[in-house]
Structures are given as structure tokens and as C-alpha cells.
mmCIF file of C-alpha atoms in Angstrom:
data_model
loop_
_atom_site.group_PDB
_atom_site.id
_atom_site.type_symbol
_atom_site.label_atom_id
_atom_site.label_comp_id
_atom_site.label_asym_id
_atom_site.label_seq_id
_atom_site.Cartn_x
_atom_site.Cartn_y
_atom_site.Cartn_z
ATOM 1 C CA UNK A 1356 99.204 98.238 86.023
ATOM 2 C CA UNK A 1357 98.149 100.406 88.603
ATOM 3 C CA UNK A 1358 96.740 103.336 85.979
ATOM 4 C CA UNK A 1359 93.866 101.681 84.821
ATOM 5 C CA UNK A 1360 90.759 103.540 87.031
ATOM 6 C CA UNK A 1361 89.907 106.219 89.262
ATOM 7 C CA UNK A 1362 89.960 105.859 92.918
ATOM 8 C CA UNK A 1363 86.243 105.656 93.489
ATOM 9 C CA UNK A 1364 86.161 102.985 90.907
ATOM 10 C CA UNK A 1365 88.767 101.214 92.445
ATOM 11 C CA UNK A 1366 87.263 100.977 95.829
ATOM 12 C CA UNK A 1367 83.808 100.245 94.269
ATOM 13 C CA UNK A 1368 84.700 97.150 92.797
ATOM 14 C CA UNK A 1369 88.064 96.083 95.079
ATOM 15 C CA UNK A 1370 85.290 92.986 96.144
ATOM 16 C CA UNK A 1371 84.220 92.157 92.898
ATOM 17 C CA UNK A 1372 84.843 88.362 92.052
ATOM 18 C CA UNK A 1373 84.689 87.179 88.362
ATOM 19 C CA UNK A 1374 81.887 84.729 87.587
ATOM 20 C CA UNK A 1375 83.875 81.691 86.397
ATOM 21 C CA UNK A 1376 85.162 80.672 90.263
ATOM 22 C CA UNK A 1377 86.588 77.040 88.647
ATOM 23 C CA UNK A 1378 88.936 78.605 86.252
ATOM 24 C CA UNK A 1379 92.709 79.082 87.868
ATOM 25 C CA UNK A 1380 93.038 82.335 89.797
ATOM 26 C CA UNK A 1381 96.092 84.371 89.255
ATOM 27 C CA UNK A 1382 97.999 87.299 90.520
ATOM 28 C CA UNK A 1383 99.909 89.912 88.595
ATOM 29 C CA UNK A 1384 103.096 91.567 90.324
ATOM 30 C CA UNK A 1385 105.686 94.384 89.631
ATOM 31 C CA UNK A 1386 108.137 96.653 92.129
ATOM 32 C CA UNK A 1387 105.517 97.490 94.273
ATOM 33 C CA UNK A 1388 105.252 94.229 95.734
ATOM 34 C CA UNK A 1389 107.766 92.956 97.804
ATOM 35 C CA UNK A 1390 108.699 90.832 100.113
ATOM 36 C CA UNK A 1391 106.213 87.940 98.593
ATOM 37 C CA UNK A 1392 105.461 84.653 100.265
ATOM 38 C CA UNK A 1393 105.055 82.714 97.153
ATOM 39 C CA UNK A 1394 104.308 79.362 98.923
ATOM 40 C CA UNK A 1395 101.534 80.567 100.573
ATOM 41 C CA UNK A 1396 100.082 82.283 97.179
ATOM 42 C CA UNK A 1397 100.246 78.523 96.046
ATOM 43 C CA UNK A 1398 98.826 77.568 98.771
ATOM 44 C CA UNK A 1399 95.526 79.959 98.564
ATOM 45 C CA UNK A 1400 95.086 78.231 95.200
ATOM 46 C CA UNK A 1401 97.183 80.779 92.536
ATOM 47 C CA UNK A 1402 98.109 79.101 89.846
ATOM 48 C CA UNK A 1403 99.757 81.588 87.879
ATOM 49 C CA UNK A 1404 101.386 84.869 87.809
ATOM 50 C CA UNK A 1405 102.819 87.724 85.884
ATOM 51 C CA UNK A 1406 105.656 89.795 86.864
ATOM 52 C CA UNK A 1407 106.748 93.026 85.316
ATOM 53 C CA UNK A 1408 110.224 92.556 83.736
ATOM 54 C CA UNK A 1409 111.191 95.932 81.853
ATOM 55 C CA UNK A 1410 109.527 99.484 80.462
ATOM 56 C CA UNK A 1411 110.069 101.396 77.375
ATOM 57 C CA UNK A 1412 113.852 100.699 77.051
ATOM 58 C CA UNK A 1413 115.098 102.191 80.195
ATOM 59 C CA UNK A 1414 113.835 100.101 83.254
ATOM 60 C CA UNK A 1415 113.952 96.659 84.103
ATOM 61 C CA UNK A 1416 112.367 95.917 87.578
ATOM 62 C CA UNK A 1417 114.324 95.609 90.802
ATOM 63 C CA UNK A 1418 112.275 92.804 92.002
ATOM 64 C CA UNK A 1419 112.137 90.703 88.856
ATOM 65 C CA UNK A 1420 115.061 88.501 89.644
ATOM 66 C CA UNK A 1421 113.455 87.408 92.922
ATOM 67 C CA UNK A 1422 109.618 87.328 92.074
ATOM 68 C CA UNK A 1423 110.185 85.686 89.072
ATOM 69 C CA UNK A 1424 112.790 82.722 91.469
ATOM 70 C CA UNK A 1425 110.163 82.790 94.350
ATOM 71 C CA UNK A 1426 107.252 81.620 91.694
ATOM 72 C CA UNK A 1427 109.628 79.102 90.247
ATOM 73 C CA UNK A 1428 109.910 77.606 92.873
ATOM 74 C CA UNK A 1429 107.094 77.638 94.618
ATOM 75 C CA UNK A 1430 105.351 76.176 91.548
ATOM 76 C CA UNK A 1431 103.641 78.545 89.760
ATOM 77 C CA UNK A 1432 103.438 78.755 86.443
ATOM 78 C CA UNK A 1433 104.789 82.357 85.072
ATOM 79 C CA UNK A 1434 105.811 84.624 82.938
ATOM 80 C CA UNK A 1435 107.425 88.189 82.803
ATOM 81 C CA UNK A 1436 105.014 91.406 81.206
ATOM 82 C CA UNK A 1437 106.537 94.705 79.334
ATOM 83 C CA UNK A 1438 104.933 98.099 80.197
ATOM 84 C CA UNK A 1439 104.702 99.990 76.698
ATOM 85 C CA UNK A 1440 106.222 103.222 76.293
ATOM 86 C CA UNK A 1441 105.663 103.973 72.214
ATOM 87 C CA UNK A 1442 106.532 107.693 72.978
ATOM 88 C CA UNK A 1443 109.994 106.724 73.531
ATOM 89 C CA UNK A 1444 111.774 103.881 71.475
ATOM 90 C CA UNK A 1445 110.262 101.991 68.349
ATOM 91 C CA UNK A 1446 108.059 98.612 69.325
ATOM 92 C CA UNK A 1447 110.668 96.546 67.931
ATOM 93 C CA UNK A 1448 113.452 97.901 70.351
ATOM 94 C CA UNK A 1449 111.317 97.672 72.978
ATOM 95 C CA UNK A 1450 110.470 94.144 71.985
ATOM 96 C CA UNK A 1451 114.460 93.036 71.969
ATOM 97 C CA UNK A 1452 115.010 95.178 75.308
ATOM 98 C CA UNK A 1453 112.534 92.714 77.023
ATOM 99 C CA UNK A 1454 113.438 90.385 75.333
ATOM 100 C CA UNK A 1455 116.822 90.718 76.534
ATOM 101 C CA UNK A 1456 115.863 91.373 80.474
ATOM 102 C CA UNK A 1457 113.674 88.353 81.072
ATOM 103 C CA UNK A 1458 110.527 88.444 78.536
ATOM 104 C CA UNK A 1459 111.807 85.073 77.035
ATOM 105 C CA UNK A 1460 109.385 82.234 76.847
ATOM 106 C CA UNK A 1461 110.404 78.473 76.617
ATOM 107 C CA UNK A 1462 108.253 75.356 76.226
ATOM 108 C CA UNK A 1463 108.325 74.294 79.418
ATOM 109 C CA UNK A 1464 105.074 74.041 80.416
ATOM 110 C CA UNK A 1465 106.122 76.673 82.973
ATOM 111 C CA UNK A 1466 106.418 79.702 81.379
ATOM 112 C CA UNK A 1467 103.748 82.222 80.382
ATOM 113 C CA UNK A 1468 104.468 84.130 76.980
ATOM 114 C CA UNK A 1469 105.425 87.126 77.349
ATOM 115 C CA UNK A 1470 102.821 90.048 77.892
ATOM 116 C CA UNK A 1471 102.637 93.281 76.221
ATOM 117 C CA UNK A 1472 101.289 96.004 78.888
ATOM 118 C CA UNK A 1473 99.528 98.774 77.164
ATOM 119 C CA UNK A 1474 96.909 100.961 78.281
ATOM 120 C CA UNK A 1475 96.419 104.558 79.848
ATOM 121 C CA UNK A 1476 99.483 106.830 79.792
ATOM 122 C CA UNK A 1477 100.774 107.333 83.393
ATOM 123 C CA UNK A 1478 102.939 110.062 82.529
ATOM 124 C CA UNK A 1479 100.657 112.725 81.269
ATOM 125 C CA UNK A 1480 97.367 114.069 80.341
ATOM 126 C CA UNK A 1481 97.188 112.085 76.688
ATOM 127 C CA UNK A 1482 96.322 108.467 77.230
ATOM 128 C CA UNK A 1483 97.556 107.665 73.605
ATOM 129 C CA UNK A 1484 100.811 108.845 74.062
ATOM 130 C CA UNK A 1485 100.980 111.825 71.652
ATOM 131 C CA UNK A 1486 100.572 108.777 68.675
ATOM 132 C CA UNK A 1487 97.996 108.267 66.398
ATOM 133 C CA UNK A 1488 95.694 105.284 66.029
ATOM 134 C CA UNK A 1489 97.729 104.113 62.676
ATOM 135 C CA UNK A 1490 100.936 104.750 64.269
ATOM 136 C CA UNK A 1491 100.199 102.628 67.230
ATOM 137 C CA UNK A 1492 99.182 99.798 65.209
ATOM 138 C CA UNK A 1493 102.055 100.064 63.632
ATOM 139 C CA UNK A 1494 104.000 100.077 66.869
ATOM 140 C CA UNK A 1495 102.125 97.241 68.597
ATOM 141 C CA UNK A 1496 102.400 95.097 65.095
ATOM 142 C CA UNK A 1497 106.233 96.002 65.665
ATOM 143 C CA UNK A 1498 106.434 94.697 68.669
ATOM 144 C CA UNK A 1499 104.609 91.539 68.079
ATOM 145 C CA UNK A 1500 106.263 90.595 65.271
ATOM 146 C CA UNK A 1501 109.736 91.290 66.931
ATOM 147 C CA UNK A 1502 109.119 89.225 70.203
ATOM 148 C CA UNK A 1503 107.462 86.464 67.305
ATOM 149 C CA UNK A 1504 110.184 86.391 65.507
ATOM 150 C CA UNK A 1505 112.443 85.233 68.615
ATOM 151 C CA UNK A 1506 110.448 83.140 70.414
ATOM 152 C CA UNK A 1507 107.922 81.784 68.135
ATOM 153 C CA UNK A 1508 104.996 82.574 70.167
ATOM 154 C CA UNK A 1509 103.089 86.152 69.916
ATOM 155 C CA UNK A 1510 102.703 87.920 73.260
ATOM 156 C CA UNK A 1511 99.872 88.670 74.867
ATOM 157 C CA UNK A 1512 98.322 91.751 74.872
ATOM 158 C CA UNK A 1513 97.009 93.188 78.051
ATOM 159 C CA UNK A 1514 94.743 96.045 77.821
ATOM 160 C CA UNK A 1515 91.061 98.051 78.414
ATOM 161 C CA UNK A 1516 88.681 98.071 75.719
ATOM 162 C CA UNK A 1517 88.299 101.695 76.504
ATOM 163 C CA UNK A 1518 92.132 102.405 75.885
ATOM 164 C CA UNK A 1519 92.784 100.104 72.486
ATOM 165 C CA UNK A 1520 89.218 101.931 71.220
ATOM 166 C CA UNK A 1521 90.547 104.838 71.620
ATOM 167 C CA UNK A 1522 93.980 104.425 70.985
ATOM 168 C CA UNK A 1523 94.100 101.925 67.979
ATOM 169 C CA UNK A 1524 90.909 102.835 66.419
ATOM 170 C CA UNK A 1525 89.656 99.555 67.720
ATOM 171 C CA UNK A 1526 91.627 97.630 65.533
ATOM 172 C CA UNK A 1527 91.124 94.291 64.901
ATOM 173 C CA UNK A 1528 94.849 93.322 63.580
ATOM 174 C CA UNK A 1529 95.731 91.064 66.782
ATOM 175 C CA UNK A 1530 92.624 89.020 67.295
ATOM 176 C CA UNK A 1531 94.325 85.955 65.171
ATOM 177 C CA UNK A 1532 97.529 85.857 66.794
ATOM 178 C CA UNK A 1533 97.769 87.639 69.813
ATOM 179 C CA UNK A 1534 95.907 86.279 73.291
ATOM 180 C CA UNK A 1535 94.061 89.047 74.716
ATOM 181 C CA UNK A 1536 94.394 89.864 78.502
ATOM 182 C CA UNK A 1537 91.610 92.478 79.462
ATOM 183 C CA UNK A 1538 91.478 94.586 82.131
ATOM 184 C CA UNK A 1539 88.089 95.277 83.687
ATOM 185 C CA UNK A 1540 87.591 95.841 87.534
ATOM 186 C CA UNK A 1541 83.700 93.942 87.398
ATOM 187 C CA UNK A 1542 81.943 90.916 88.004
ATOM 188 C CA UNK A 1543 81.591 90.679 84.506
ATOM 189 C CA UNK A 1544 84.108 90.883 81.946
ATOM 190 C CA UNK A 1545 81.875 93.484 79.336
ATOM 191 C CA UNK A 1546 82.777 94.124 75.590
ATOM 192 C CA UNK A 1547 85.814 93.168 73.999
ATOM 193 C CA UNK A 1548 88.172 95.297 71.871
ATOM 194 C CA UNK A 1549 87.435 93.826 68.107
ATOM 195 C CA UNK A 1550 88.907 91.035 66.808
ATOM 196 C CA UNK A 1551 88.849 89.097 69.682
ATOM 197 C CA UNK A 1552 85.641 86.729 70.459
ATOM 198 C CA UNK A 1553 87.561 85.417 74.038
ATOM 199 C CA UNK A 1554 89.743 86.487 75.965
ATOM 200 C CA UNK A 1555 92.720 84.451 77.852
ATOM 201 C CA UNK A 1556 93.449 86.171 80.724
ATOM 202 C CA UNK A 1557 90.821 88.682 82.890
ATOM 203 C CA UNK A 1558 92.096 90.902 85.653
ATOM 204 C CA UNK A 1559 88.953 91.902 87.410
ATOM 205 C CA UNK A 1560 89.917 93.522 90.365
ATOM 206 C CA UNK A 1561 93.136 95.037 91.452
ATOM 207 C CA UNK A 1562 93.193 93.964 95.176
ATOM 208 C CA UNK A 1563 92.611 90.730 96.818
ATOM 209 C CA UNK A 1564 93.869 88.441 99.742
ATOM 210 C CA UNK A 1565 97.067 87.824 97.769
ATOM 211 C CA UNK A 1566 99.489 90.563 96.743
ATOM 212 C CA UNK A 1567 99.250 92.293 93.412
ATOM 213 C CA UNK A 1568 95.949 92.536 90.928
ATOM 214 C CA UNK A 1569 93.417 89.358 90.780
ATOM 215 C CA UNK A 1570 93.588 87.583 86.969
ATOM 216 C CA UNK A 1571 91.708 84.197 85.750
ATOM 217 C CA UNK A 1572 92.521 82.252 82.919
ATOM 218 C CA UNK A 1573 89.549 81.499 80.449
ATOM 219 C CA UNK A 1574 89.849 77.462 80.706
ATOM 220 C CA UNK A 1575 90.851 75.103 83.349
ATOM 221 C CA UNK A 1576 94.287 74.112 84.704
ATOM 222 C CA UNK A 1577 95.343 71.172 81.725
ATOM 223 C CA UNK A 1578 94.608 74.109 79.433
ATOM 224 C CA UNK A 1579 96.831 76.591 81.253
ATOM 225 C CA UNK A 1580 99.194 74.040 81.353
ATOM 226 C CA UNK A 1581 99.011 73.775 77.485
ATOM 227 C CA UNK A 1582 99.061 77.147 76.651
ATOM 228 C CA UNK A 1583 102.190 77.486 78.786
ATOM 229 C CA UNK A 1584 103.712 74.778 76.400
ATOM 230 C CA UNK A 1585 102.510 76.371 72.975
ATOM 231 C CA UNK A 1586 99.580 74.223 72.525
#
């Protein structure tokens, strides 16, 4: 998640703190971070964290196995994210692939639902991907549906409101079913892609005291705790 702004954006608003302080703070992690001392993220008061599992249907991350063990038992609540590659494989294959490398989700009260990664293309000059709005609603809806159709719970989608504007024509398909996660480096979370009047999760900065980018969850810890079980 490390494609999302410039570098003078980035190091304008690395200090920026989101306005709700008493919601639980959270961290999101992938490769890049390593060697993490998971008790003492619990201990500066993260409550939760996402870890990248897999991308497109070719990668699964070499630190997954130990991030996702380290929050575990440190006693986090977590769950595993999928960085979306529809220029490659079809939603639904990428859907099974995490599936199959550690994007479950269980009613544990532990585990996050899985989380759907999409945003700016790291891999070349077209953020979209070479794929048109229609097709990529098509592709996301493929996706959702798949992981849905395992796990009984729709996974979150993390993403800018400048990229699914773009990209999906702003559509407002997901709003019903799908939590939003947005991405906005500010000390106030701005518009919303349509059909969403909320949003779950915020990352709002992508530095902080603890490793990784800086989320919140829109409620208070019970409520994290129940959305974690499926309530």
C-alpha cells in the first residue's frame, strides 16, 4: 500500500492524526516490515492489524506466516489483505488464490475479513490497469462474490476515492455489502467513493511510531470486536 501519493504529499502529512483519537488505532503491514515487536504494538495501544497475504495469483508474502503468528499472539485482532492485480487473472481466481494462502476469515472474534487492496497501478503509467470502468466492476463484483461465497462475509474494500472514481466510474455497487476502508493521508477523512455514507476502516497517514501505515476503525473496541465476529 505504499503507491497511494507522491513523496511531497507523503512527507506533508506523515504527522497528520485523524480526528476521532477514542476509536482503536491500527497498523497495516506487508514484506516490508520485518522483524516486528508485536507486544509492544499492543502495548502502544494497536488494536488491530492487517497483513498482506497474496497478489494477483502469483505472490503470497514471505512474512505472512510470522506477522500474521506474532499478532495472534500478542493479541491483536487481524486479518490478512489481497493486493489486486485485474490485469492478470479473473477476480474470482484471485479471490480462491487468497483464499487459499491465508485470506480466510472465521468467527472468532479475532479475525478481520478479508480485505480487497485496490488502488493505483504500481506497475505502470495506467492507474486502471489497461481495464475499463465496466470491466472492473465486473472484476471487483467477481471477487466479492467469490470470497462471499466461501466465507460468508464480503471483504472489505480498501481504496482512494480518487482511484475507484476514476477507475469504476464511481460506482456505487459495493456500498450495501462491502465495508469500505479509505485511504486518505489527512486529518480529515474527505469525500467518499458513492455508495458508501461511512466508512470502517481509515488509513490516514502512512508512517507513525509503530511499523507499517496508521488505520482507525469507525466505532469503539466492543464494535471492532463485533465486526470481527460477523455482527
Amino acid at each position: 500500500m505504499k503507491y497511494l501519493a507522491s513523496v511531497a504529499l507523503a512527507l506533508a502529512v506523515a504527522q497528520a492524526t485523524p480526528v476521532k483519537r477514542d476509536a482503536p488505532q491500527g497498523i497495516d503491514v506487508s514484506s516490508h516490515q520485518t522483524g516486528i515487536d508485536w507486544n509492544a504494538v499492543k502495548n502502544d495501544d494497536i488494536e488491530f492489524v492487517y497483513i498482506k497475504a497474496t497478489e494477483g495469483t502469483y505472490y503470497t508474502s514471505p512474512q505472512f506466516g510470522s506477522q500474521y503468528t506474532g499478532a495472534t499472539n500478542a493479541g491483536l485482532i487481524r486479518g490478512s489483505y489481497h493486493f489486486a492485480r485485474p490485469d492478470t487473472t479473473s477476480g474470482a481466481d484471485q479471490a480462491q488464490y487468497f483464499l487459499d494462502n491465508g485470506g480466510g476469515w472465521s468467527a472468532d472474534g479475532i479475525t478481520l475479513p478479508g480485505a480487497l487492496d485496490i488502488e493505483y497501478n504500481p506497475y505502470g503509467s495506467d492507474k486502471c490497469y489497461g481495464v475499463s470502468a465496466d470491466e472492473m466492476v465486473a472484476w471487483v463484483m467477481d471477487f466479492s462474490n467469490t470470497y462471499n461465497g466461501q466465507t460468508g462475509r464480503y471483504p472489505v474494500i480498501y481504496t482512494t476515492t480518487d482511484w475507484w472514481t476514476t477507475c469504476t466510474g464511481n460506482s456505487p455497487a459495493f456500498g450495501a455489502n462491502n465495508p469500505l476502508w479509505i485511504a486518505h493521508f489527512a486529518s480529515s477523512i474527505g469525500d467518499l467513493p458513492a455508495g458508501w455514507d461511512y466508512t470502517t476502516f481509515w488509513q490516514y497517514a502512512d508512517s507513525g511510531p509503530n511499523p507499517g501505515d496508521a488505520d482507525i476503525f469507525n466505532g469503539d473496541s466492543a464494535n471492532l470486536q463485533k465486526f470481527a465476529r460477523g455482527g
